[in-house]
Amino acid sequence: FDVSPSGGLLSQPDFDAMLEVWFRYGSREKVLLCGASVTTALDGFYSEQVSYTNPKGATDWGFWTRTVDTRWGRLHIVRHRLLEGDTLAGYAFCVDPDKVGGVYLKDEMDLYPKIYDHVETPGTKSWKNVMCGYVGLRLFQEQCHGILKGVIG
């Protein structure tokens, strides 16, 4: 990851410098998962420029985004609701979707996906099977992703 501390106030030139580094490797399309402070700062940068949000009912990503075409590539800005509080509101994670994959947690043999038969409640006149597995996400080629932290306004 390219950790880019902000030092408080985020300016347009500082953010453009970070975008240049983040878009150096990987695809020309990135997703920026932002806390509230970062989202507010970016709304100020891109309110005058051409940007668009997904139209109602769009399912490209499964959530609302603001998309900005920068000189380095297309950036999808997403306000992540779990990045909140005094610390996490100032964080943003730049992710290249082409370099993300699912992985099974293989350290323990009992973590592989399994099917459990007949897990219904005793006394019911139905049957139910459940498939359980521990799956995570892995970021490939870490130079394609980035972190912005410490934004307060």
PDB file of C-alpha atoms in Angstrom:
ATOM      1  CA  PHE A   1       0.000   0.000   0.000  1.00  0.00           C
ATOM      2  CA  ASP A   2       1.041   3.551  -0.610  1.00  0.00           C
ATOM      3  CA  VAL A   3       0.219   5.208   2.715  1.00  0.00           C
ATOM      4  CA  SER A   4      -0.152   8.924   2.102  1.00  0.00           C
ATOM      5  CA  PRO A   5      -0.583  10.867   5.328  1.00  0.00           C
ATOM      6  CA  SER A   6      -2.466  14.077   4.789  1.00  0.00           C
ATOM      7  CA  GLY A   7      -1.594  16.126   7.845  1.00  0.00           C
ATOM      8  CA  GLY A   8      -5.127  17.430   8.293  1.00  0.00           C
ATOM      9  CA  LEU A   9      -6.481  19.545   5.456  1.00  0.00           C
ATOM     10  CA  LEU A  10      -6.658  17.890   2.055  1.00  0.00           C
ATOM     11  CA  SER A  11      -5.931  20.144  -0.906  1.00  0.00           C
ATOM     12  CA  GLN A  12      -6.648  19.497  -4.571  1.00  0.00           C
ATOM     13  CA  PRO A  13      -2.922  19.448  -5.562  1.00  0.00           C
ATOM     14  CA  ASP A  14      -2.107  16.981  -2.763  1.00  0.00           C
ATOM     15  CA  PHE A  15      -4.948  14.711  -3.801  1.00  0.00           C
ATOM     16  CA  ASP A  16      -3.936  14.919  -7.472  1.00  0.00           C
ATOM     17  CA  ALA A  17      -0.404  13.847  -6.499  1.00  0.00           C
ATOM     18  CA  MET A  18      -1.843  10.841  -4.647  1.00  0.00           C
ATOM     19  CA  LEU A  19      -4.007   9.923  -7.643  1.00  0.00           C
ATOM     20  CA  GLU A  20      -0.964   9.972  -9.874  1.00  0.00           C
ATOM     21  CA  VAL A  21       0.770   7.446  -7.600  1.00  0.00           C
ATOM     22  CA  TRP A  22      -2.313   5.253  -7.184  1.00  0.00           C
ATOM     23  CA  PHE A  23      -2.994   5.085 -10.934  1.00  0.00           C
ATOM     24  CA  ARG A  24       0.633   4.355 -11.834  1.00  0.00           C
ATOM     25  CA  TYR A  25       0.047   0.590 -11.667  1.00  0.00           C
ATOM     26  CA  GLY A  26      -2.959  -1.583 -12.411  1.00  0.00           C
ATOM     27  CA  SER A  27      -6.112  -0.699 -14.255  1.00  0.00           C
ATOM     28  CA  ARG A  28      -7.401   2.745 -15.187  1.00  0.00           C
ATOM     29  CA  GLU A  29     -10.438   2.302 -12.946  1.00  0.00           C
ATOM     30  CA  LYS A  30     -10.230   2.505  -9.144  1.00  0.00           C
ATOM     31  CA  VAL A  31     -12.696   2.579  -6.244  1.00  0.00           C
ATOM     32  CA  LEU A  32     -12.060   4.997  -3.367  1.00  0.00           C
ATOM     33  CA  LEU A  33     -13.811   3.917  -0.148  1.00  0.00           C
ATOM     34  CA  CYS A  34     -13.997   7.110   1.938  1.00  0.00           C
ATOM     35  CA  GLY A  35     -14.840   8.219   5.440  1.00  0.00           C
ATOM     36  CA  ALA A  36     -17.046  11.266   5.994  1.00  0.00           C
ATOM     37  CA  SER A  37     -14.195  13.807   6.209  1.00  0.00           C
ATOM     38  CA  VAL A  38     -12.630  12.632   2.964  1.00  0.00           C
ATOM     39  CA  THR A  39     -15.996  12.558   1.175  1.00  0.00           C
ATOM     40  CA  THR A  40     -16.697  16.148   2.230  1.00  0.00           C
ATOM     41  CA  ALA A  41     -13.299  17.316   0.973  1.00  0.00           C
ATOM     42  CA  LEU A  42     -13.714  15.514  -2.367  1.00  0.00           C
ATOM     43  CA  ASP A  43     -17.209  16.933  -2.869  1.00  0.00           C
ATOM     44  CA  GLY A  44     -15.612  20.379  -2.720  1.00  0.00           C
ATOM     45  CA  PHE A  45     -12.989  19.449  -5.318  1.00  0.00           C
ATOM     46  CA  TYR A  46     -15.315  17.875  -7.849  1.00  0.00           C
ATOM     47  CA  SER A  47     -18.497  19.958  -7.497  1.00  0.00           C
ATOM     48  CA  GLU A  48     -17.479  22.217 -10.401  1.00  0.00           C
ATOM     49  CA  GLN A  49     -15.990  19.482 -12.572  1.00  0.00           C
ATOM     50  CA  VAL A  50     -17.794  16.916 -14.647  1.00  0.00           C
ATOM     51  CA  SER A  51     -18.843  14.073 -12.402  1.00  0.00           C
ATOM     52  CA  TYR A  52     -21.869  11.864 -12.260  1.00  0.00           C
ATOM     53  CA  THR A  53     -23.571   9.512  -9.884  1.00  0.00           C
ATOM     54  CA  ASN A  54     -25.064   6.195 -10.847  1.00  0.00           C
ATOM     55  CA  PRO A  55     -28.638   6.648 -12.061  1.00  0.00           C
ATOM     56  CA  LYS A  56     -31.447   5.285  -9.928  1.00  0.00           C
ATOM     57  CA  GLY A  57     -31.502   1.520 -10.067  1.00  0.00           C
ATOM     58  CA  ALA A  58     -27.969   1.158 -11.427  1.00  0.00           C
ATOM     59  CA  THR A  59     -26.320  -2.047 -10.294  1.00  0.00           C
ATOM     60  CA  ASP A  60     -22.773  -1.647 -11.582  1.00  0.00           C
ATOM     61  CA  TRP A  61     -21.285  -1.768  -8.094  1.00  0.00           C
ATOM     62  CA  GLY A  62     -24.313  -2.526  -5.939  1.00  0.00           C
ATOM     63  CA  PHE A  63     -24.133   0.824  -4.109  1.00  0.00           C
ATOM     64  CA  TRP A  64     -24.203   4.531  -4.924  1.00  0.00           C
ATOM     65  CA  THR A  65     -21.007   6.018  -6.270  1.00  0.00           C
ATOM     66  CA  ARG A  66     -19.801   9.334  -7.560  1.00  0.00           C
ATOM     67  CA  THR A  67     -17.664   8.789 -10.626  1.00  0.00           C
ATOM     68  CA  VAL A  68     -14.998  11.247 -11.700  1.00  0.00           C
ATOM     69  CA  ASP A  69     -12.903  11.000 -14.841  1.00  0.00           C
ATOM     70  CA  THR A  70      -9.450  12.239 -13.839  1.00  0.00           C
ATOM     71  CA  ARG A  71      -6.478  12.656 -16.136  1.00  0.00           C
ATOM     72  CA  TRP A  72      -5.080   9.347 -14.843  1.00  0.00           C
ATOM     73  CA  GLY A  73      -8.246   7.250 -14.994  1.00  0.00           C
ATOM     74  CA  ARG A  74     -11.775   6.811 -13.731  1.00  0.00           C
ATOM     75  CA  LEU A  75     -12.298   7.109  -9.956  1.00  0.00           C
ATOM     76  CA  HIS A  76     -15.444   5.814  -8.248  1.00  0.00           C
ATOM     77  CA  ILE A  77     -15.869   7.662  -4.935  1.00  0.00           C
ATOM     78  CA  VAL A  78     -17.906   5.766  -2.335  1.00  0.00           C
ATOM     79  CA  ARG A  79     -18.871   6.985   1.132  1.00  0.00           C
ATOM     80  CA  HIS A  80     -18.222   3.923   3.297  1.00  0.00           C
ATOM     81  CA  ARG A  81     -20.561   3.916   6.288  1.00  0.00           C
ATOM     82  CA  LEU A  82     -18.222   1.921   8.530  1.00  0.00           C
ATOM     83  CA  LEU A  83     -15.467   4.543   8.264  1.00  0.00           C
ATOM     84  CA  GLU A  84     -16.758   6.801  11.003  1.00  0.00           C
ATOM     85  CA  GLY A  85     -15.665   8.281  14.301  1.00  0.00           C
ATOM     86  CA  ASP A  86     -12.790  10.611  15.095  1.00  0.00           C
ATOM     87  CA  THR A  87     -10.125   8.487  13.441  1.00  0.00           C
ATOM     88  CA  LEU A  88     -11.677   6.427  10.659  1.00  0.00           C
ATOM     89  CA  ALA A  89     -13.702   9.324   9.164  1.00  0.00           C
ATOM     90  CA  GLY A  90     -10.383  10.699   7.873  1.00  0.00           C
ATOM     91  CA  TYR A  91      -9.398   7.502   6.042  1.00  0.00           C
ATOM     92  CA  ALA A  92      -9.848   6.492   2.409  1.00  0.00           C
ATOM     93  CA  PHE A  93      -8.854   3.222   0.762  1.00  0.00           C
ATOM     94  CA  CYS A  94      -8.112   3.172  -2.966  1.00  0.00           C
ATOM     95  CA  VAL A  95      -8.772  -0.288  -4.405  1.00  0.00           C
ATOM     96  CA  ASP A  96      -8.201  -1.610  -7.905  1.00  0.00           C
ATOM     97  CA  PRO A  97     -11.132  -4.025  -8.443  1.00  0.00           C
ATOM     98  CA  ASP A  98      -9.180  -5.963 -11.077  1.00  0.00           C
ATOM     99  CA  LYS A  99      -6.577  -6.855  -8.450  1.00  0.00           C
ATOM    100  CA  VAL A 100      -8.950  -8.231  -5.778  1.00  0.00           C
ATOM    101  CA  GLY A 101      -9.758 -11.908  -5.449  1.00  0.00           C
ATOM    102  CA  GLY A 102     -11.492 -14.290  -3.083  1.00  0.00           C
ATOM    103  CA  VAL A 103      -9.434 -16.726  -1.039  1.00  0.00           C
ATOM    104  CA  TYR A 104     -10.259 -19.515   1.366  1.00  0.00           C
ATOM    105  CA  LEU A 105      -8.660 -19.366   4.777  1.00  0.00           C
ATOM    106  CA  LYS A 106      -6.552 -22.506   4.456  1.00  0.00           C
ATOM    107  CA  ASP A 107      -4.574 -22.543   7.690  1.00  0.00           C
ATOM    108  CA  GLU A 108      -6.990 -24.958   9.329  1.00  0.00           C
ATOM    109  CA  MET A 109      -8.542 -27.889   7.495  1.00  0.00           C
ATOM    110  CA  ASP A 110     -11.899 -27.323   9.186  1.00  0.00           C
ATOM    111  CA  LEU A 111     -12.207 -23.877   7.568  1.00  0.00           C
ATOM    112  CA  TYR A 112     -12.792 -25.209   4.053  1.00  0.00           C
ATOM    113  CA  PRO A 113     -16.394 -24.936   2.826  1.00  0.00           C
ATOM    114  CA  LYS A 114     -18.597 -27.734   4.150  1.00  0.00           C
ATOM    115  CA  ILE A 115     -22.199 -28.774   3.696  1.00  0.00           C
ATOM    116  CA  TYR A 116     -24.141 -29.605   6.842  1.00  0.00           C
ATOM    117  CA  ASP A 117     -27.196 -31.788   6.189  1.00  0.00           C
ATOM    118  CA  HIS A 118     -30.441 -31.612   8.144  1.00  0.00           C
ATOM    119  CA  VAL A 119     -29.851 -28.605  10.382  1.00  0.00           C
ATOM    120  CA  GLU A 120     -33.544 -27.884  10.779  1.00  0.00           C
ATOM    121  CA  THR A 121     -35.164 -27.284  14.152  1.00  0.00           C
ATOM    122  CA  PRO A 122     -36.304 -30.540  15.745  1.00  0.00           C
ATOM    123  CA  GLY A 123     -40.042 -31.087  15.364  1.00  0.00           C
ATOM    124  CA  THR A 124     -40.433 -29.167  12.100  1.00  0.00           C
ATOM    125  CA  LYS A 125     -41.798 -30.817   8.997  1.00  0.00           C
ATOM    126  CA  SER A 126     -39.116 -29.524   6.681  1.00  0.00           C
ATOM    127  CA  TRP A 127     -35.463 -30.052   5.983  1.00  0.00           C
ATOM    128  CA  LYS A 128     -32.641 -27.588   5.579  1.00  0.00           C
ATOM    129  CA  ASN A 129     -29.006 -27.921   4.506  1.00  0.00           C
ATOM    130  CA  VAL A 130     -26.389 -25.261   5.137  1.00  0.00           C
ATOM    131  CA  MET A 131     -23.091 -24.580   3.398  1.00  0.00           C
ATOM    132  CA  CYS A 132     -20.502 -22.837   5.564  1.00  0.00           C
ATOM    133  CA  GLY A 133     -17.079 -21.601   4.653  1.00  0.00           C
ATOM    134  CA  TYR A 134     -14.581 -18.959   5.664  1.00  0.00           C
ATOM    135  CA  VAL A 135     -13.751 -16.818   2.671  1.00  0.00           C
ATOM    136  CA  GLY A 136     -11.798 -13.575   2.581  1.00  0.00           C
ATOM    137  CA  LEU A 137     -10.614 -11.013   0.069  1.00  0.00           C
ATOM    138  CA  ARG A 138      -7.028 -10.710  -1.024  1.00  0.00           C
ATOM    139  CA  LEU A 139      -5.457  -7.672  -2.638  1.00  0.00           C
ATOM    140  CA  PHE A 140      -3.036  -8.707  -5.372  1.00  0.00           C
ATOM    141  CA  GLN A 141      -0.153  -6.477  -6.482  1.00  0.00           C
ATOM    142  CA  GLU A 142      -0.196  -4.104  -3.541  1.00  0.00           C
ATOM    143  CA  GLN A 143       1.284  -1.201  -5.541  1.00  0.00           C
ATOM    144  CA  CYS A 144      -2.103  -0.960  -7.346  1.00  0.00           C
ATOM    145  CA  HIS A 145      -3.885   0.097  -4.123  1.00  0.00           C
ATOM    146  CA  GLY A 146      -3.475   2.965  -1.685  1.00  0.00           C
ATOM    147  CA  ILE A 147      -4.434   4.485   1.662  1.00  0.00           C
ATOM    148  CA  LEU A 148      -5.134   8.095   2.546  1.00  0.00           C
ATOM    149  CA  LYS A 149      -5.269   8.866   6.258  1.00  0.00           C
ATOM    150  CA  GLY A 150      -5.537  11.744   8.668  1.00  0.00           C
ATOM    151  CA  VAL A 151      -7.949  14.026   6.789  1.00  0.00           C
ATOM    152  CA  ILE A 152      -9.861  16.336   9.135  1.00  0.00           C
ATOM    153  CA  GLY A 153     -11.452  18.661   6.610  1.00  0.00           C
TER     154      GLY A 153
END
